[in-house]
């Protein structure tokens, strides 16, 4: 079963507005990562936040992590049409000495020009 | 980061046949992964492929159906065997450049596979 559940499943906003996506997970993690996927293509890594971190920024992206609630959020500020994509959270979990990612269900973001 | 090339980018196959997908990386990487993304769904890990050892398969995936090769640190193949329409998916290769934990993965553009 999927480790992460994302909310909302779909989000449509006007260009310039902020977009917030949430991710919940079930077990202990090493880290939580966010990825973007455009039109069924490959995924692009956006940001990684370690389990001992609470907040991280990268450009217009802000990610928070609350390990007590097993949840994370991704905020995209001042959205642009090019941000239209599907966004996935993925949890990094120890697996026989290595680390594997388990992906959430994804949020489909549409930015309306 | 790394540049990852997957071939073919898409294919349409007859049921009962097999297809081998190639994943080439422009630098040596420790770990390579194969994922399946069914239509409109999220990614599911098929297996982890480390050079010099057998691939490690996730629950629900078996070597007879998805044999994997990892002959060196820059290349891997995934074969989808005896295909049925249920195998219609995007298959993605990803890499973690260094081993260990807390590493991002870098993805190829995927292979879009349709089975008739």
Short mmCIF file of C-alpha atoms in Angstrom, two decimals:
data_model
loop_
_atom_site.label_atom_id
_atom_site.label_comp_id
_atom_site.label_asym_id
_atom_site.label_seq_id
_atom_site.Cartn_x
_atom_site.Cartn_y
_atom_site.Cartn_z
CA UNK A 1 0.00 0.00 0.00
CA UNK A 2 1.07 3.59 -0.51
CA UNK A 3 3.00 5.11 2.35
CA UNK A 4 1.81 8.64 1.74
CA UNK A 5 -1.57 10.13 1.22
CA UNK A 6 -1.71 13.57 -0.33
CA UNK A 7 -4.34 16.20 0.04
CA UNK A 8 -5.91 17.62 -2.01
CA UNK A 9 -5.92 15.21 -4.96
CA UNK A 10 -6.38 18.18 -7.29
CA UNK A 11 -5.96 21.92 -6.88
CA UNK A 12 -6.70 24.79 -9.27
CA UNK A 13 -5.60 28.32 -8.46
CA UNK A 14 -5.05 31.62 -10.21
CA UNK A 15 -1.58 32.57 -11.30
CA UNK A 16 0.16 34.54 -8.57
CA UNK A 17 -1.64 32.81 -5.72
CA UNK A 18 0.02 30.42 -3.30
CA UNK A 19 -0.51 26.66 -3.50
CA UNK A 20 -0.34 24.36 -0.49
CA UNK A 21 -0.21 20.57 -0.68
CA UNK A 22 -0.19 18.20 2.27
CA UNK A 23 1.24 14.74 2.73
CA UNK A 24 0.63 12.25 5.52
CA UNK A 25 2.54 9.04 6.11
CA UNK A 26 2.39 6.06 8.42
CA UNK A 27 5.79 4.89 9.64
CA UNK A 28 9.14 6.27 10.81
CA UNK A 29 11.15 7.88 8.05
CA UNK A 30 14.70 9.01 7.31
CA UNK A 31 13.52 11.90 5.19
CA UNK A 32 10.66 13.18 3.11
CA UNK A 33 11.09 14.37 -0.45
CA UNK A 34 8.93 16.27 -2.91
CA UNK A 35 8.95 15.67 -6.65
CA UNK A 36 7.24 17.27 -9.64
CA UNK A 37 6.03 15.41 -12.71
CA UNK A 38 4.99 17.20 -15.89
CA UNK A 39 2.54 15.45 -18.22
CA UNK A 40 3.49 11.86 -17.37
CA UNK A 41 7.19 12.44 -17.88
CA UNK A 42 10.00 11.72 -15.47
CA UNK A 43 10.04 13.14 -11.99
CA UNK A 44 12.09 16.15 -11.00
CA UNK A 45 13.42 16.31 -7.45
CA UNK A 46 12.37 19.51 -5.69
CA UNK A 47 13.46 19.32 -2.08
CA UNK A 48 14.52 16.87 0.63
CA UNK A 49 13.87 17.42 4.32
CA UNK A 50 15.48 15.16 6.88
CA UNK A 51 13.56 13.71 9.81
CA UNK A 52 15.36 16.01 12.25
CA UNK A 53 14.48 19.15 10.28
CA UNK A 54 11.25 21.09 10.60
CA UNK A 55 11.33 23.53 7.71
CA UNK A 56 13.25 24.02 4.52
CA UNK A 57 13.19 26.60 1.73
CA UNK A 58 14.27 26.52 -1.88
CA UNK A 59 13.37 29.53 -4.01
CA UNK A 60 9.57 29.77 -4.07
CA UNK A 61 9.20 26.45 -2.28
CA UNK A 62 8.73 25.98 1.43
CA UNK A 63 8.46 22.55 3.00
CA UNK A 64 7.54 21.74 6.58
CA UNK A 65 7.78 18.42 8.36
CA UNK A 66 6.00 17.42 11.57
CA UNK A 67 7.18 13.96 12.57
CA UNK A 68 4.87 13.86 15.59
CA UNK A 69 1.88 14.14 13.25
CA UNK A 70 3.58 12.23 10.45
CA UNK A 71 2.79 14.97 8.00
CA UNK A 72 4.45 17.40 5.63
CA UNK A 73 3.36 20.35 3.54
CA UNK A 74 4.67 21.93 0.36
CA UNK A 75 3.97 25.60 -0.24
CA UNK A 76 4.57 27.15 -3.64
CA UNK A 77 4.42 30.94 -3.47
CA UNK A 78 3.56 33.32 -6.30
CA UNK A 79 2.50 30.47 -8.58
CA UNK A 80 3.23 30.53 -12.32
CA UNK A 81 1.64 28.72 -15.24
CA UNK A 82 4.81 26.62 -15.50
CA UNK A 83 4.09 25.19 -12.04
CA UNK A 84 1.18 23.22 -13.52
CA UNK A 85 2.14 19.60 -12.83
CA UNK A 86 1.58 16.68 -10.49
CA UNK A 87 3.41 16.85 -7.18
CA UNK A 88 4.38 13.77 -5.19
CA UNK A 89 5.74 13.36 -1.72
CA UNK A 90 8.01 10.40 -1.10
CA UNK A 91 9.27 9.02 2.17
CA UNK A 92 12.80 7.70 2.49
CA UNK A 93 12.76 4.51 4.53
CA UNK A 94 15.57 2.18 5.58
CA UNK A 95 15.51 -1.04 3.59
CA UNK A 96 18.08 -3.77 4.22
CA UNK A 97 20.95 -1.35 4.65
CA UNK A 98 19.86 0.89 1.81
CA UNK A 99 17.13 3.46 1.50
CA UNK A 100 14.05 3.23 -0.67
CA UNK A 101 11.39 5.77 -1.53
CA UNK A 102 7.68 5.18 -1.16
CA UNK A 103 5.57 7.65 -3.08
CA UNK A 104 2.32 9.29 -2.10
CA UNK A 105 -0.81 9.49 -4.17
CA UNK A 106 0.04 12.88 -5.67
CA UNK A 107 -1.62 16.28 -6.07
CA UNK A 108 -2.50 17.54 -9.52
CA UNK A 109 -1.91 21.30 -9.55
CA UNK A 110 -3.35 23.53 -12.27
CA UNK A 111 -2.37 27.19 -12.46
CA UNK A 112 -4.91 29.30 -14.31
CA UNK A 113 -3.30 32.19 -16.24
CA UNK B 1 22.85 15.48 -10.57
CA UNK B 2 22.92 12.91 -13.35
CA UNK B 3 21.54 12.66 -16.87
CA UNK B 4 19.49 9.51 -17.32
CA UNK B 5 18.44 8.21 -20.71
CA UNK B 6 15.75 5.60 -21.14
CA UNK B 7 15.04 3.65 -24.30
CA UNK B 8 12.56 3.21 -25.81
CA UNK B 9 10.55 6.27 -24.83
CA UNK B 10 7.36 4.49 -25.79
CA UNK B 11 6.23 1.27 -27.40
CA UNK B 12 3.09 -0.60 -28.33
CA UNK B 13 3.39 -4.35 -27.90
CA UNK B 14 1.32 -7.45 -28.46
CA UNK B 15 0.24 -9.49 -25.47
CA UNK B 16 2.47 -12.44 -24.71
CA UNK B 17 5.62 -10.72 -25.93
CA UNK B 18 8.49 -9.28 -23.88
CA UNK B 19 10.19 -5.90 -23.99
CA UNK B 20 13.53 -4.81 -22.57
CA UNK B 21 13.90 -1.23 -21.37
CA UNK B 22 17.34 0.30 -21.12
CA UNK B 23 18.55 2.89 -18.64
CA UNK B 24 21.86 4.66 -19.24
CA UNK B 25 23.42 7.15 -16.82
CA UNK B 26 26.13 9.65 -17.70
CA UNK B 27 28.11 8.95 -14.53
CA UNK B 28 28.77 6.04 -12.23
CA UNK B 29 26.04 5.58 -9.64
CA UNK B 30 25.69 3.24 -6.74
CA UNK B 31 22.01 2.48 -6.77
CA UNK B 32 19.47 2.22 -9.58
CA UNK B 33 15.76 1.72 -9.16
CA UNK B 34 12.90 0.66 -11.40
CA UNK B 35 9.37 1.96 -10.85
CA UNK B 36 6.00 1.37 -12.45
CA UNK B 37 3.40 4.08 -12.79
CA UNK B 38 0.01 2.79 -13.85
CA UNK B 39 -2.32 5.22 -15.66
CA UNK B 40 -3.30 8.09 -13.39
CA UNK B 41 -1.54 6.54 -10.42
CA UNK B 42 1.51 7.15 -8.29
CA UNK B 43 4.85 5.36 -8.58
CA UNK B 44 5.40 1.87 -7.22
CA UNK B 45 8.92 0.53 -6.71
CA UNK B 46 9.54 -2.68 -8.65
CA UNK B 47 13.10 -3.39 -7.57
CA UNK B 48 16.45 -1.98 -6.52
CA UNK B 49 19.40 -2.87 -8.74
CA UNK B 50 22.91 -2.69 -7.31
CA UNK B 51 25.91 -3.50 -9.45
CA UNK B 52 27.37 -6.93 -8.81
CA UNK B 53 24.41 -8.34 -6.94
CA UNK B 54 20.96 -9.67 -7.64
CA UNK B 55 18.18 -7.13 -7.80
CA UNK B 56 15.99 -6.81 -4.73
CA UNK B 57 12.30 -7.04 -5.63
CA UNK B 58 9.40 -5.47 -3.78
CA UNK B 59 6.35 -7.38 -2.67
CA UNK B 60 4.15 -8.19 -5.64
CA UNK B 61 6.98 -8.20 -8.18
CA UNK B 62 8.94 -11.29 -9.19
CA UNK B 63 12.10 -11.88 -11.18
CA UNK B 64 10.42 -14.15 -13.71
CA UNK B 65 8.09 -11.33 -14.73
CA UNK B 66 10.54 -8.42 -14.40
CA UNK B 67 14.12 -9.67 -14.85
CA UNK B 68 16.69 -6.94 -14.27
CA UNK B 69 20.34 -6.69 -15.25
CA UNK B 70 22.95 -4.32 -13.82
CA UNK B 71 26.20 -5.12 -15.62
CA UNK B 72 28.07 -1.97 -14.57
CA UNK B 73 27.74 1.30 -12.67
CA UNK B 74 26.14 3.24 -15.55
CA UNK B 75 23.64 0.85 -17.10
CA UNK B 76 20.65 -1.32 -16.25
CA UNK B 77 17.84 -3.07 -18.08
CA UNK B 78 14.33 -4.07 -17.07
CA UNK B 79 12.47 -6.68 -19.07
CA UNK B 80 8.70 -6.91 -18.91
CA UNK B 81 7.94 -10.52 -19.77
CA UNK B 82 4.86 -12.21 -21.21
CA UNK B 83 3.01 -8.92 -21.30
CA UNK B 84 -0.70 -8.49 -20.77
CA UNK B 85 -2.85 -5.34 -21.00
CA UNK B 86 -2.47 -4.93 -17.22
CA UNK B 87 1.22 -4.19 -17.82
CA UNK B 88 0.35 -1.01 -19.70
CA UNK B 89 2.16 1.63 -17.63
CA UNK B 90 5.01 4.07 -17.57
CA UNK B 91 8.21 2.39 -16.42
CA UNK B 92 10.77 4.71 -14.85
CA UNK B 93 14.40 4.30 -14.00
CA UNK B 94 15.97 6.36 -11.25
CA UNK B 95 19.38 6.61 -9.64
CA UNK B 96 20.88 7.63 -6.34
CA UNK B 97 24.34 8.92 -7.13
CA UNK B 98 25.89 7.93 -3.84
CA UNK B 99 24.86 5.18 -1.51
CA UNK B 100 23.58 5.72 1.96
CA UNK B 101 20.63 7.64 3.22
CA UNK B 102 19.09 11.04 2.66
CA UNK B 103 19.83 11.11 -1.04
CA UNK B 104 17.54 12.46 -3.74
CA UNK B 105 16.77 10.26 -6.70
CA UNK B 106 17.11 11.40 -10.28
CA UNK B 107 14.69 10.06 -12.86
CA UNK B 108 14.70 9.30 -16.54
CA UNK B 109 11.78 10.41 -18.67
CA UNK B 110 10.24 6.95 -18.53
CA UNK B 111 9.05 4.38 -21.04
CA UNK B 112 5.36 4.53 -21.89
CA UNK B 113 4.26 0.99 -22.64
CA UNK B 114 0.90 0.00 -24.15
CA UNK B 115 -0.13 -3.63 -24.53
CA UNK B 116 -2.76 -4.58 -27.09
#
